[in-house]
Amino acid sequence: MRSRPGGRAVSIPYVPWEPVDPLGVPRAAYVHVPFCVHRCGYCDFTVVAGRDDLISAYLDALACELSRLESPQPVETLFLGGGTPTHLPERSLERLLELVREWFPLSSGGEFSVEANPVGLSPAKLGLLADAGVNRVSLGVQSFDTQSLATLERDHSPELARQTVEAVRDRFPECSVDLIFGVPGQSLVTWQTTLETAIALGPTHLSAYGLTFEKGTAFWGRRLKGTLASIPDELERSQYELAMELLSACGFGQYELSNYARAGHESRHNATYWANGPYFAAGPGAARYVKGTRETNHRSTTTWIKSTLAGRTALSSQEKLSLEDRARETLMLGLRRTAGVFFEAFQKQTGFALEEIAKPLLARDWLRDCLAIDEERIALTREGRCVADSVVAALWE
Ligand code: SF4
């Protein structure tokens, strides 16, 4: 293959990239369930901990917000995220599942994912999920190391995590395990043991995220005070490289910066986000992308409940992107996929030439080693994946 100027010609996995219509009717839906037993110190999600008294009002408000769709919206992927959806007591979980199935009927062969945590995921709740057609459970394990779990303020033991992965794996066709590296005190060896333990349990999918210190979290405050320190950048990079090497050697293809799957078990729901396709969303803090407009619901669960039940919209932001910004976003999101962004599909989807939108990247010498370019597409190299945030930031400079 000939190389285009500005990057390296590097062999990268070929995965077809179909253009999507951002203005078309969404075929994906996300519902946010904000309840958790407690708030982990690093958590920046829309969460309420110790407020189970709000569950009933939350479900009423969700019914109200969904009824604004006016008619049921058939989807191909449905994702219940949180928070911890499976924290809901059985009766409430049943009502939640009924509501989302009523308003977002899943097409035959569709993907229905639910996020869950090991604590409280009883056989009865797993049965409710399976009966409702859930076929993919994404488990927040984060680590199989006692010390890392304590640092992350997780409320489960490595043993409970192991048992839960086995229970989910045996009951659902798709079992995904979330892990975190870059944890203060976590060595390369501890991280390797966590990865090996996860692989040995036989999930179909693994996500490995680097720990971030988000403003407003307890971890952010502790780092400012000096009571919690980030691990050195070089160690965190080695941990990421180890995940890429080990997982691919064990048959988990890396198809996105943080996501790895056995062939054919990639997350279909998240693929809509990375393709910059449209999706519905409901619940506090949930973000939707419908008819070219991005909207985000209020992050406060109580504000979202009150406004929604009072018949008002509960939006905290609404933005209609220019065509060029939409194209830039499509490139930014597309580069997260290891397959990269295809010239032809990009032009069809956005109306812009990929070379034009990617100019700020192609013009920078320091990005040469970060981009793999051939006649068909632009992708991040392995080096580019390690510094993906800086690469993407250059698009907006
Ligand atoms: S369990 Fe997950 S969503 Fe809940 S507080 Fe912890 S990190 Fe946040």
PDB file of C-alpha atoms and ligand atoms in Angstrom, residues 36 38-40 42-43 45 47 82-84 117 154, ligand 1:
ATOM      1  CA  CYS A  36     -25.257   2.958  44.297  1.00  0.00           C
ATOM      2  CA  HIS A  38     -21.838   4.143  48.296  1.00  0.00           C
ATOM      3  CA  ARG A  39     -19.794   6.512  46.161  1.00  0.00           C
ATOM      4  CA  CYS A  40     -16.324   5.250  45.224  1.00  0.00           C
ATOM      5  CA  TYR A  42     -12.767   8.250  42.036  1.00  0.00           C
ATOM      6  CA  CYS A  43     -16.348   8.250  40.722  1.00  0.00           C
ATOM      7  CA  PHE A  45     -20.674   9.617  37.294  1.00  0.00           C
ATOM      8  CA  VAL A  47     -24.731   8.794  41.224  1.00  0.00           C
ATOM      9  CA  GLY A  82     -25.247   3.829  36.114  1.00  0.00           C
ATOM     10  CA  GLY A  83     -24.728   3.987  38.928  1.00  0.00           C
ATOM     11  CA  THR A  84     -25.604   0.401  39.543  1.00  0.00           C
ATOM     12  CA  ASN A 117     -21.524  -4.683  40.452  1.00  0.00           C
ATOM     13  CA  ARG A 154     -14.749  -0.709  46.190  1.00  0.00           C
TER      14      ARG A 154
HETATM   15  S1  SF4 B   1     -20.034   1.581  41.802  1.00  0.00           S
HETATM   16 FE1  SF4 B   1     -19.493   2.616  39.890  1.00  0.00          FE
HETATM   17  S2  SF4 B   1     -21.085   4.148  39.566  1.00  0.00           S
HETATM   18 FE2  SF4 B   1     -21.246   3.471  41.709  1.00  0.00          FE
HETATM   19  S3  SF4 B   1     -20.031   4.949  42.852  1.00  0.00           S
HETATM   20 FE3  SF4 B   1     -18.647   3.244  42.372  1.00  0.00          FE
HETATM   21  S4  SF4 B   1     -17.665   3.829  40.404  1.00  0.00           S
HETATM   22 FE4  SF4 B   1     -19.464   5.160  40.705  1.00  0.00          FE
END
